[in-house]
Coordinates of C-alpha atoms in Angstrom, one line a residue:
X13 CA -13.1 8.2 13.1
X14 CA -16.2 7.0 14.6
X15 CA -19.6 7.8 13.0
X16 CA -22.1 10.5 14.1
X17 CA -24.4 9.0 18.0
X18 CA -27.7 10.5 19.2
X19 CA -25.5 11.6 21.3
X20 CA -23.9 14.3 19.2
X21 CA -26.9 15.5 17.4
X22 CA -28.1 16.4 20.7
X23 CA -25.2 18.6 21.7
X24 CA -25.6 20.0 17.7
X25 CA -29.1 20.6 18.5
X26 CA -28.2 22.6 21.7
X27 CA -25.6 24.5 21.0
X28 CA -27.6 26.4 17.4
X29 CA -30.9 26.7 19.3
X30 CA -30.5 26.5 22.6
X31 CA -33.7 26.6 24.7
X32 CA -36.2 28.0 22.4
X33 CA -39.4 27.0 21.2
X34 CA -39.0 25.3 18.3
X35 CA -38.9 21.9 19.9
X36 CA -42.3 21.7 20.9
X37 CA -45.0 20.0 18.6
X38 CA -44.4 18.8 14.6
X39 CA -41.6 21.3 14.4
X40 CA -39.2 19.6 16.6
X41 CA -40.7 16.3 15.5
X42 CA -39.2 17.4 11.9
X43 CA -36.0 18.8 12.0
X44 CA -34.7 16.0 13.9
X45 CA -35.8 13.3 11.5
X46 CA -34.5 15.5 8.9
X47 CA -31.3 16.2 10.5
X48 CA -31.3 12.1 11.7
X49 CA -31.9 11.6 7.6
X50 CA -28.8 13.6 7.2
X51 CA -26.3 12.0 9.1
X52 CA -27.7 8.7 8.2
X53 CA -26.6 9.6 4.7
X54 CA -23.6 11.0 4.7
X55 CA -22.4 8.3 7.3
X56 CA -23.2 5.7 4.6
X57 CA -21.9 6.9 1.6
X58 CA -18.4 7.5 3.9
X59 CA -18.6 4.1 4.6
X60 CA -19.3 2.8 1.2
X61 CA -16.1 4.6 0.2
X62 CA -14.0 3.1 2.5
X63 CA -13.8 5.8 5.3
X64 CA -14.6 6.0 8.6
X65 CA -18.0 8.0 9.1
X66 CA -16.5 11.6 10.2
X67 CA -19.7 13.7 9.7
X68 CA -19.6 15.7 13.7
X69 CA -17.1 13.1 14.2
X70 CA -14.7 14.2 17.8
X71 CA -12.4 11.8 18.2
X72 CA -10.8 8.9 16.1
X73 CA -11.7 5.7 16.7
X74 CA -9.0 4.0 19.3
X75 CA -8.7 0.8 16.9
X76 CA -9.7 -0.3 13.9
X77 CA -11.4 -4.3 13.7
X78 CA -9.9 -6.9 12.3
X79 CA -12.3 -10.3 10.8
X80 CA -12.4 -13.8 10.6
X81 CA -14.3 -16.2 9.8
X82 CA -14.8 -19.6 12.3
X83 CA -17.1 -22.3 12.4
X84 CA -16.4 -25.7 14.2
X85 CA -18.6 -28.0 12.5
X86 CA -16.1 -27.6 9.8
X87 CA -13.6 -28.9 11.8
X88 CA -13.2 -32.6 12.0
X89 CA -11.3 -33.9 14.4
X90 CA -9.1 -30.8 14.6
X91 CA -11.0 -28.5 16.8
X92 CA -8.6 -28.5 19.5
X93 CA -5.5 -27.2 17.3
X94 CA -8.3 -25.1 15.5
X95 CA -9.0 -23.3 18.4
X96 CA -5.7 -23.1 20.1
X97 CA -4.4 -21.5 16.9
X98 CA -7.3 -19.4 16.3
X99 CA -7.0 -18.4 19.6
X100 CA -3.1 -17.0 18.8
X101 CA -4.2 -15.1 16.1
X102 CA -6.6 -13.0 18.9
X103 CA -3.6 -12.3 20.8
X104 CA -1.6 -11.3 17.9
X105 CA -4.0 -8.7 15.7
X106 CA -4.7 -7.8 19.4
X107 CA -1.2 -6.9 20.4
X108 CA -0.7 -4.9 16.8
X109 CA -3.5 -2.3 18.1
X110 CA -6.7 -3.5 16.8
X111 CA -9.9 -5.0 17.7
X112 CA -11.1 -8.5 16.5
X113 CA -14.0 -9.8 16.2
X114 CA -15.3 -13.5 14.6
X115 CA -17.7 -14.0 11.9
X116 CA -19.3 -17.4 11.7
X117 CA -22.7 -18.8 10.1
X118 CA -25.1 -16.9 11.4
X119 CA -23.4 -13.5 10.0
X120 CA -22.9 -16.0 6.7
X121 CA -27.0 -16.8 6.7
X122 CA -27.7 -13.8 7.2
X123 CA -26.5 -12.7 3.0
X124 CA -29.5 -13.4 0.6
X125 CA -27.0 -15.4 -1.0
X126 CA -26.3 -17.9 1.3
X127 CA -29.2 -20.6 0.7
X128 CA -28.5 -20.2 -3.2
X129 CA -24.7 -21.2 -2.5
X130 CA -25.6 -23.7 1.0
X131 CA -27.8 -26.1 -1.5
X132 CA -25.6 -25.7 -5.1
X133 CA -28.4 -26.0 -6.8
X134 CA -29.3 -22.4 -7.5
X135 CA -27.6 -19.0 -8.0
X136 CA -28.8 -15.1 -8.4
X137 CA -28.3 -14.1 -12.5
X138 CA -26.0 -10.6 -11.7
X139 CA -28.0 -8.9 -14.1
X140 CA -31.9 -9.6 -13.2
X141 CA -31.7 -11.3 -10.3
X142 CA -33.5 -13.8 -11.1
X143 CA -32.6 -17.1 -10.4
X144 CA -31.8 -20.6 -12.3
X145 CA -30.2 -23.6 -12.0
X146 CA -26.7 -24.3 -11.4
X147 CA -24.1 -27.0 -10.4
X148 CA -21.8 -26.5 -8.2
X149 CA -18.9 -28.5 -7.9
X150 CA -18.5 -29.7 -3.9
X151 CA -16.5 -28.1 -2.2
X152 CA -14.1 -29.4 1.1
X153 CA -15.2 -27.4 4.3
X154 CA -11.3 -25.3 4.2
X155 CA -13.0 -24.2 0.7
X156 CA -16.5 -24.1 1.9
X157 CA -14.9 -20.8 5.1
X158 CA -14.2 -19.3 2.1
X159 CA -17.4 -18.9 0.8
X160 CA -19.0 -18.0 3.4
X161 CA -16.8 -15.9 4.7
X162 CA -17.1 -13.7 1.9
X163 CA -21.2 -13.9 2.6
X164 CA -20.3 -12.5 5.9
X165 CA -18.4 -9.5 5.4
X166 CA -20.8 -9.0 2.8
X167 CA -24.0 -8.5 5.3
X168 CA -23.3 -4.6 5.7
X169 CA -19.9 -5.4 7.6
X170 CA -16.9 -4.7 5.0
X171 CA -13.9 -3.9 6.3
X172 CA -11.0 -6.0 6.7
X173 CA -10.8 -9.6 7.4
X174 CA -8.3 -12.2 6.7
X175 CA -7.2 -16.1 7.6
X176 CA -7.0 -17.4 11.0
X177 CA -3.9 -18.6 9.8
X178 CA -2.8 -14.7 8.9
X179 CA -1.0 -12.9 11.5
X180 CA 0.5 -9.2 11.5
X181 CA 4.0 -7.5 10.3
X182 CA 4.4 -4.0 9.0
X183 CA 0.4 -3.3 9.3
X184 CA 0.1 -0.6 12.3
X185 CA -3.3 0.0 13.9
X186 CA -3.6 3.5 12.5
X187 CA -3.7 2.0 8.8
X188 CA -6.9 0.3 9.6
X189 CA -8.7 3.4 10.0
X190 CA -8.7 3.6 6.5
X191 CA -9.5 0.9 3.9
X192 CA -6.5 1.5 0.9
X193 CA -7.6 2.2 -2.8
X194 CA -10.8 4.2 -1.0
X195 CA -12.6 1.3 0.1
X196 CA -12.2 -0.7 -3.8
X197 CA -12.1 -4.7 -2.8
X198 CA -7.7 -5.4 -2.7
X199 CA -6.7 -8.7 -2.3
X200 CA -2.9 -8.6 -0.7
X201 CA -1.5 -12.2 -1.8
X202 CA -2.5 -12.3 -5.3
X203 CA -5.4 -14.0 -6.1
X204 CA -5.7 -15.4 -2.8
X205 CA -8.2 -14.5 -0.9
X206 CA -6.4 -15.0 2.8
X207 CA -6.5 -11.4 3.6
X208 CA -9.0 -8.9 1.6
X209 CA -10.2 -5.6 2.2
X210 CA -12.8 -3.2 1.5
X211 CA -16.5 -2.3 1.2
X212 CA -19.5 -4.6 2.1
X213 CA -20.3 -3.5 -1.1
X214 CA -17.7 -4.3 -2.4
X215 CA -17.5 -7.8 -0.7
X216 CA -21.5 -8.3 -2.0
X217 CA -20.8 -7.7 -5.4
X218 CA -17.6 -10.3 -5.7
X219 CA -18.8 -12.7 -3.4
X220 CA -21.7 -12.8 -5.8
X221 CA -19.2 -13.0 -8.7
X222 CA -17.5 -15.6 -7.3
X223 CA -20.8 -18.1 -6.4
X224 CA -21.5 -17.5 -9.8
X225 CA -18.0 -18.6 -11.1
X226 CA -18.6 -21.0 -9.2
X227 CA -20.3 -23.2 -11.6
X228 CA -18.2 -22.5 -14.4
X229 CA -14.4 -23.6 -13.2
X230 CA -12.7 -27.2 -13.3
X231 CA -11.4 -27.8 -9.9
X232 CA -7.6 -27.3 -9.5
X233 CA -4.5 -29.0 -6.3
X234 CA -3.2 -25.4 -7.0
X235 CA -5.8 -23.3 -5.9
X236 CA -8.9 -23.2 -4.5
X237 CA -12.3 -23.2 -6.4
X238 CA -12.9 -19.3 -4.9
X239 CA -8.8 -18.6 -5.3
X240 CA -9.2 -19.8 -9.4
X241 CA -12.6 -18.2 -9.8
X242 CA -10.6 -14.5 -8.5
X243 CA -7.8 -15.4 -10.8
X244 CA -10.1 -15.0 -13.9
X245 CA -12.1 -12.5 -12.0
X246 CA -8.5 -10.1 -12.1
X247 CA -7.6 -10.7 -16.0
X248 CA -11.3 -9.2 -16.6
X249 CA -11.5 -5.4 -18.0
X250 CA -11.1 -2.6 -16.1
X251 CA -9.8 -4.7 -12.9
X252 CA -12.4 -5.9 -10.4
X253 CA -10.4 -5.4 -7.6
X254 CA -6.9 -4.4 -6.7
X255 CA -4.5 -7.3 -6.3
X256 CA -0.3 -7.6 -5.2
X257 CA 1.6 -9.4 -6.1
X258 CA 2.1 -12.0 -9.1
X259 CA 1.4 -15.9 -9.0
X260 CA 5.0 -16.4 -9.8
X261 CA 6.0 -13.5 -7.2
X262 CA 6.9 -13.9 -3.5
X263 CA 6.6 -10.0 -3.3
X264 CA 3.1 -9.7 -2.1
X265 CA 2.2 -8.3 1.0
X266 CA 1.2 -11.8 2.7
X267 CA 4.7 -13.1 3.4
X268 CA 5.3 -17.0 3.0
X269 CA 9.0 -18.0 2.8
X270 CA 11.4 -18.6 5.2
X271 CA 11.1 -18.2 8.4
X272 CA 14.5 -17.9 10.2
X273 CA 18.3 -17.2 9.4
X274 CA 21.9 -17.8 10.5
X275 CA 24.1 -14.6 11.3
X276 CA 25.9 -16.0 8.1
X277 CA 22.7 -15.0 6.2
X278 CA 21.6 -18.3 5.2
X279 CA 18.7 -19.9 5.1
X280 CA 18.6 -22.6 7.7
X281 CA 17.1 -23.2 10.4
X282 CA 17.4 -25.2 13.9
X283 CA 15.9 -24.2 17.6
X284 CA 18.8 -25.5 19.4
X285 CA 21.7 -22.6 17.9
X286 CA 21.4 -19.6 19.9
X287 CA 22.8 -17.7 16.3
X288 CA 20.2 -17.9 14.8
X289 CA 17.7 -15.0 13.8
X290 CA 14.1 -14.7 12.7
X291 CA 14.3 -13.3 9.4
X292 CA 13.4 -9.7 8.3
X293 CA 11.9 -10.1 5.2
X294 CA 13.5 -7.0 2.7
X295 CA 10.5 -6.1 1.3
X296 CA 8.6 -5.7 4.6
X297 CA 5.1 -7.2 4.1
X298 CA 2.5 -6.4 5.8
X299 CA 1.6 -9.5 6.9
X300 CA 2.5 -13.5 7.6
X301 CA 0.2 -16.4 6.8
X302 CA 1.1 -19.7 8.0
X303 CA 0.6 -21.9 5.4
X304 CA 1.1 -26.0 5.5
X305 CA 3.8 -24.9 2.5
X306 CA 5.5 -22.7 4.8
X307 CA 5.8 -24.8 7.7
X308 CA 7.0 -27.8 5.0
X309 CA 9.6 -26.0 3.8
X310 CA 11.2 -24.8 7.0
X311 CA 11.0 -27.9 8.4
X312 CA 12.7 -29.0 5.9
X313 CA 15.4 -26.4 6.5
X314 CA 16.7 -28.0 9.4
X315 CA 12.9 -25.7 11.7
X316 CA 11.5 -27.5 14.6
X317 CA 13.6 -30.6 14.9
X318 CA 12.0 -32.3 17.8
X319 CA 8.0 -31.8 16.0
X320 CA 7.8 -34.1 12.9
X321 CA 6.5 -33.7 9.5
X322 CA 2.8 -35.1 10.6
X323 CA 2.7 -32.9 13.4
X324 CA 3.2 -29.8 12.2
X325 CA -0.7 -28.6 12.0
X326 CA -0.8 -29.3 16.0
X327 CA 1.9 -26.3 16.4
X328 CA 1.0 -24.0 13.9
X329 CA -0.4 -21.6 17.1
X330 CA 3.5 -21.9 19.2
X331 CA 5.5 -21.9 15.8
X332 CA 3.5 -19.0 14.4
X333 CA 3.5 -17.5 18.4
X334 CA 7.4 -17.9 18.7
X335 CA 8.3 -16.3 14.9
X336 CA 5.5 -13.4 15.7
X337 CA 7.8 -12.9 19.3
X338 CA 11.3 -13.1 17.1
X339 CA 10.2 -10.9 14.7
X340 CA 8.9 -7.8 17.6
X341 CA 12.7 -8.3 19.0
X342 CA 14.9 -8.1 15.9
X343 CA 13.4 -6.3 12.8
X344 CA 12.7 -2.8 12.3
X345 CA 9.2 -1.5 13.7
X346 CA 7.1 -0.8 11.0
X347 CA 5.8 2.6 12.4
X348 CA 7.7 5.0 9.0
X349 CA 7.4 3.7 6.1
X350 CA 11.0 3.4 4.2
X351 CA 11.5 6.6 1.3
X352 CA 14.0 6.4 -1.2
X353 CA 16.6 7.9 -3.0
X354 CA 19.8 7.8 -5.2
X355 CA 23.1 9.3 -4.9
X356 CA 26.6 8.7 -5.9
X357 CA 29.8 10.6 -6.4
X358 CA 30.5 11.6 -9.4
X359 CA 34.3 13.0 -8.8
X360 CA 36.7 11.4 -11.4
X361 CA 34.3 11.5 -13.3
X362 CA 35.0 14.2 -15.5
X363 CA 30.7 15.0 -14.8
X364 CA 28.3 17.1 -12.4
X365 CA 25.1 16.8 -11.5
X366 CA 24.9 20.3 -11.6
X367 CA 25.6 20.5 -7.9
X368 CA 29.6 20.9 -6.2
X369 CA 29.3 18.7 -3.1
X370 CA 28.8 21.1 -0.9
X371 CA 25.6 21.5 -2.1
X372 CA 24.6 18.5 -2.7
X373 CA 26.1 17.0 0.9
X374 CA 23.2 20.8 1.3
X375 CA 20.5 18.9 -0.2
X376 CA 20.7 15.6 0.6
X377 CA 21.1 16.9 4.5
X378 CA 17.7 19.0 3.5
X379 CA 16.0 16.3 2.0
X380 CA 16.6 13.7 5.0
X381 CA 15.3 15.9 7.1
X382 CA 12.1 16.2 5.4
X383 CA 11.0 13.1 5.2
X384 CA 11.8 11.5 8.7
X385 CA 9.7 15.0 9.8
X386 CA 6.7 13.7 7.4
X387 CA 6.8 10.7 8.9
X388 CA 9.2 8.8 6.5
X389 CA 12.6 7.0 7.2
X390 CA 14.7 7.7 4.7
X391 CA 17.5 5.7 2.6
X392 CA 19.8 6.7 0.7
X393 CA 21.0 3.9 -2.0
X394 CA 24.2 4.0 -3.6
X395 CA 25.9 1.6 -6.5
X396 CA 26.9 -0.9 -3.2
X397 CA 23.6 -1.5 -3.4
X398 CA 23.2 -1.8 -7.5
X399 CA 25.9 -3.6 -7.5
X400 CA 24.4 -6.8 -5.3
X401 CA 21.6 -7.1 -7.6
X402 CA 22.2 -10.1 -9.9
X403 CA 21.4 -8.3 -13.1
X404 CA 23.9 -5.4 -12.8
X405 CA 27.0 -6.5 -14.3
X406 CA 25.4 -7.9 -17.6
X407 CA 23.5 -5.0 -17.5
X408 CA 26.5 -3.0 -16.5
X409 CA 28.7 -4.4 -19.9
X410 CA 26.2 -3.6 -22.2
X411 CA 26.2 0.7 -21.5
X412 CA 29.8 0.6 -20.8
X413 CA 28.9 0.0 -25.0
X414 CA 27.0 3.1 -25.9
X415 CA 27.6 7.0 -25.6
X416 CA 26.0 7.5 -22.6
X417 CA 27.0 10.3 -19.4
X418 CA 28.1 8.5 -16.2
X419 CA 25.1 10.9 -14.8
X420 CA 22.7 8.3 -16.7
X421 CA 23.6 5.6 -16.1
X422 CA 23.4 5.8 -12.7
X423 CA 20.0 6.2 -13.1
X424 CA 19.4 3.3 -14.2
X425 CA 21.3 1.5 -11.8
X426 CA 19.4 3.6 -9.2
X427 CA 16.4 0.9 -10.6
X428 CA 18.7 -2.1 -9.2
X429 CA 19.6 -0.7 -6.1
X430 CA 15.8 -0.3 -5.5
X431 CA 15.3 -3.6 -6.2
X432 CA 17.8 -5.1 -3.8
X433 CA 16.7 -2.8 -0.7
X434 CA 12.8 -4.8 -1.6
X435 CA 10.8 -2.0 -3.5
X436 CA 8.6 1.1 -2.0
X437 CA 9.1 4.2 -3.4
X438 CA 12.1 6.0 -5.0
X439 CA 12.2 9.9 -4.9
X440 CA 14.6 12.2 -6.5
X441 CA 17.2 13.9 -3.6
X442 CA 15.4 17.2 -5.0
X443 CA 11.5 15.3 -4.4
X444 CA 10.1 16.9 -1.0
X445 CA 7.0 15.4 1.1
X446 CA 3.7 17.7 0.6
X447 CA 0.8 16.2 0.9
X448 CA 2.0 12.9 1.2
X449 CA 1.1 10.3 4.1
X450 CA 3.0 7.3 6.1
X451 CA -0.3 5.6 5.0
X452 CA 0.0 6.0 1.3
X453 CA 3.5 5.5 2.6
X454 CA 2.5 1.7 3.7
X455 CA 0.7 1.0 0.8
X456 CA 2.2 0.8 -2.8
X457 CA -0.2 2.0 -5.7
X458 CA -2.3 0.1 -7.9
X459 CA -0.7 -4.0 -6.3
X460 CA 2.5 -2.8 -6.8
X461 CA 2.7 -2.1 -10.1
X462 CA 5.5 0.3 -11.1
X463 CA 3.4 3.8 -11.2
X464 CA 4.5 7.4 -11.8
X465 CA 3.1 10.1 -10.3
X466 CA 4.9 13.3 -12.5
X467 CA 3.7 12.1 -15.9
X468 CA 7.0 10.1 -17.0
X469 CA 9.1 12.0 -15.3
X470 CA 10.6 9.3 -12.0
X471 CA 10.7 12.3 -9.8
X472 CA 8.7 9.8 -7.4
X473 CA 8.5 6.1 -8.3
X474 CA 6.9 3.2 -6.4
X475 CA 6.2 -0.3 -7.3
X476 CA 7.4 -4.4 -6.3
X477 CA 10.9 -4.7 -6.5
X478 CA 10.5 -7.7 -9.0
X479 CA 9.0 -4.4 -11.0
X480 CA 12.0 -2.6 -10.6
X481 CA 14.2 -5.3 -11.5
X482 CA 11.3 -5.3 -14.8
X483 CA 12.2 -2.2 -15.1
X484 CA 16.5 -1.4 -14.5
X485 CA 16.5 -4.2 -17.7
X486 CA 13.9 -2.3 -20.1
X487 CA 16.0 0.8 -19.5
X488 CA 19.0 -1.3 -20.4
X489 CA 17.5 -2.5 -23.1
X490 CA 15.2 0.3 -24.8
X491 CA 18.3 2.8 -25.1
X492 CA 20.5 0.8 -26.7
X493 CA 18.0 -0.2 -29.7
X494 CA 18.0 1.2 -33.1
X495 CA 14.6 2.9 -33.4
X496 CA 15.4 4.7 -30.4
X497 CA 16.5 7.9 -32.7
X498 CA 19.7 8.5 -30.9
X499 CA 18.3 11.2 -28.3
X500 CA 19.7 11.6 -24.8
X501 CA 20.3 7.9 -23.0
X502 CA 18.2 8.3 -20.1
X503 CA 15.6 6.1 -17.9
X504 CA 13.1 8.8 -18.5
X505 CA 12.9 9.0 -22.4
X506 CA 13.2 5.4 -21.7
X507 CA 10.2 5.4 -19.9
X508 CA 8.3 7.9 -22.3
X509 CA 9.5 5.5 -25.2
X510 CA 7.5 3.3 -22.9
X511 CA 4.5 4.8 -22.4
X512 CA 4.4 5.4 -26.8
X513 CA 4.7 2.2 -27.4
X514 CA 4.4 -0.1 -24.5
X515 CA 1.4 2.4 -22.9
X516 CA 0.3 -0.2 -20.3
X517 CA 3.6 -1.6 -18.5
X518 CA 3.3 1.3 -16.1
X519 CA 0.8 3.5 -14.7
X520 CA 0.3 7.4 -14.2
X521 CA -1.4 7.5 -11.5
X522 CA -3.7 10.7 -10.7
X523 CA -6.6 11.8 -8.8
X524 CA -9.6 13.1 -8.8
X525 CA -7.8 16.4 -9.0
X526 CA -5.0 16.1 -11.2
X527 CA -3.3 14.3 -13.9
X528 CA 0.0 14.1 -11.9
X529 CA 0.7 14.6 -8.2
X530 CA 4.6 16.4 -7.7
X531 CA 4.6 20.1 -7.4
X532 CA 7.2 21.6 -10.3
X533 CA 6.9 25.7 -9.1
X534 CA 6.2 28.2 -9.0
X535 CA 6.9 27.8 -5.7
X536 CA 5.7 31.8 -5.0
X537 CA 3.8 33.9 -7.0
X538 CA 4.2 37.8 -7.9
X539 CA 3.9 38.7 -4.5
X540 CA 6.5 36.9 -3.3
X541 CA 4.0 34.7 -1.7
X542 CA 4.2 31.1 -1.5
X543 CA 2.3 29.2 -4.3
X544 CA -0.5 27.3 -2.0
X545 CA -2.8 27.1 -5.8
X546 CA -0.8 25.2 -7.7
X547 CA 0.7 23.3 -4.9
X548 CA -3.1 22.4 -3.0
X549 CA -3.8 18.5 -4.2
X550 CA 0.5 17.4 -4.5
X551 CA 1.7 14.9 -2.9
X552 CA 5.8 16.2 -3.6
X553 CA 7.6 19.2 -4.7
X554 CA 10.1 18.9 -6.9
X555 CA 12.9 21.4 -6.8
X556 CA 14.5 20.5 -10.5
X557 CA 17.1 21.9 -12.0
X558 CA 15.7 23.8 -14.8
X559 CA 12.8 24.8 -12.6
X560 CA 14.7 26.8 -10.4
X561 CA 16.5 28.7 -12.5
X562 CA 13.9 29.8 -14.1
X563 CA 11.8 31.2 -10.8
X564 CA 15.5 32.0 -10.2
X565 CA 14.4 35.9 -9.7
X566 CA 11.1 35.3 -7.7
X567 CA 13.3 32.6 -5.4
X568 CA 16.5 35.2 -5.0
X569 CA 14.1 38.3 -3.6
X570 CA 12.2 35.9 -1.2
X571 CA 15.1 34.3 0.1
X572 CA 16.9 37.2 0.3
X573 CA 20.1 35.6 -1.8
X574 CA 22.9 38.0 -2.0
X575 CA 26.0 36.0 -4.0
X576 CA 23.7 34.4 -7.2
X577 CA 26.1 34.8 -10.3
X578 CA 25.4 32.6 -11.7
X579 CA 22.8 29.0 -13.2
X580 CA 25.2 27.3 -10.8
X581 CA 24.6 28.9 -7.8
X582 CA 21.0 28.7 -7.7
X583 CA 21.3 25.1 -8.0
X584 CA 23.9 25.0 -5.2
X585 CA 21.1 26.3 -2.9
X586 CA 18.3 24.3 -3.6
X587 CA 18.6 22.9 0.4
X588 CA 17.7 25.9 1.4
X589 CA 15.0 27.0 -0.9
X590 CA 13.4 23.8 -0.2
X591 CA 13.1 24.4 3.4
X592 CA 12.5 27.9 3.5
X593 CA 9.5 26.7 1.2
X594 CA 8.7 23.8 3.2
X595 CA 8.2 25.9 6.1
X596 CA 6.0 28.4 4.0
X597 CA 4.1 26.1 2.9
X598 CA 3.4 23.8 6.3
X599 CA 2.4 27.2 8.2
X600 CA 0.6 28.8 5.0
X601 CA -1.3 26.3 3.0
X602 CA -0.7 22.8 4.7
X603 CA -3.7 23.5 6.6
X604 CA -6.0 23.9 3.5
X605 CA -4.5 21.2 1.3
X606 CA -7.0 18.8 -0.3
X607 CA -5.1 16.4 0.6
X608 CA -3.8 16.8 4.3
X609 CA -5.1 13.3 4.6
X610 CA -3.4 11.6 1.4
X611 CA -4.6 11.7 -1.7
X612 CA -3.1 8.8 -3.0
X613 CA -6.1 6.8 -1.9
X614 CA -8.9 9.7 -3.8

């Protein structure tokens, strides 16, 4: 949302007071001054928290802004190549619906820490703001620009910033109007500063810590000095920022891998091969970074035969533009984030999940429709997906030796299917959207670390594909341990075991309103009215067997069921129950919900 302007203020005053004489003399002056102060304060607080100012705002900003930093004086002989790459960067972000702003040394010099870094002789003491002599290692122009970029962003700018070799993939302009993680500093490429978001206060804190830390590191070839400092800060307790992925992972939000594949799925590139297609990364990263290493890897695999290795950097702009063009043509559009569930028929196993085939089919179809209407792309995974995982066979062999129900084995296999799918959000097919938004779906919580939203019940889970692999293997290991005490073997109880013995192995997400974000009933109150109070602030509603059976009498009265004779009948009606509840909730509760704009980032 855009901030409140003087024009808005004038309209507000005219509506309230019309042409009264109250505006004559001092009274008018003090009234206007007070209102301006109030508006400035609320807008400032809103911006600091990572939200666009909203007081009396009447229209949404048309385009968010992506920043980068550019300094020609440090580019040496490659000025023309860098200009061409910068222009390609501008064009790509503009076409993705963003405005761009190129920061320069002028903005960096406005920060009070600029001369301290520039002289490499003094630093700000972070506690007392006094100065003391230091020695910062001499840095290359490229590495110095990383510091200048942070300094520029800390001069009351804030927002989004990236290198100008970072291009948009699965990021849409609507996502730019609100900063993820409530404005807390967020790194999307592990601890590389190639893509960052945060309020300017967060950038200010970061750049001071970076300058403070530069004097305490030993230069390495593997990482820039700034990245080395960020790696050290990331290990602090409590964490100073959110970051995606890990040093060895390839599941960060910034993609740096194979760019093309042929129709057989082999990682081979040849511009002369008409069957070659752009590779669409499975986990749908939001950004692409054309690093020298990416160019070299793809060149080694057969890309761009007309370009020598030594000349790759000269053609980076052309290579980037070509890939972005093909990516738009062949890869899924990023407007709908995926939400996944898992289903496998248990016909012939002698077991059921408490429903017959018709009940399952109705519930899954209702689930698909509800999530699609909420702005997501629903995906139903099966055993065929799980079997593609390299660890599936070993897990299956171990679980077959245990006295474990087939249903609970399926609950373990679904984690492998999610890893194969590329990670993201996994929900039970009896769990439906309330206040969760597509924005929440496009930005996984806690940097992609496995996150549960219903205590230890995996009715809705998010995480990177590496996290799903880790947990699938953990569950397989835990249910076979001697100290598991012979309890029912399931992924939920394995998660509870981890909560007790390895509490840091996953995150139980909450917000300022609730310690869990899944609504489990009672759905309707004693007056047979939809429960707006109990569901307020909840991101999803879970129609579990237990809760539906417990509320069978109320639900039967509300939905006018006539053929309910036993628990199975009620459980089979969950598709109809969900459909009616969502309709009632949308009409009676949604407009009053605290989380109508998503509570995951609160």
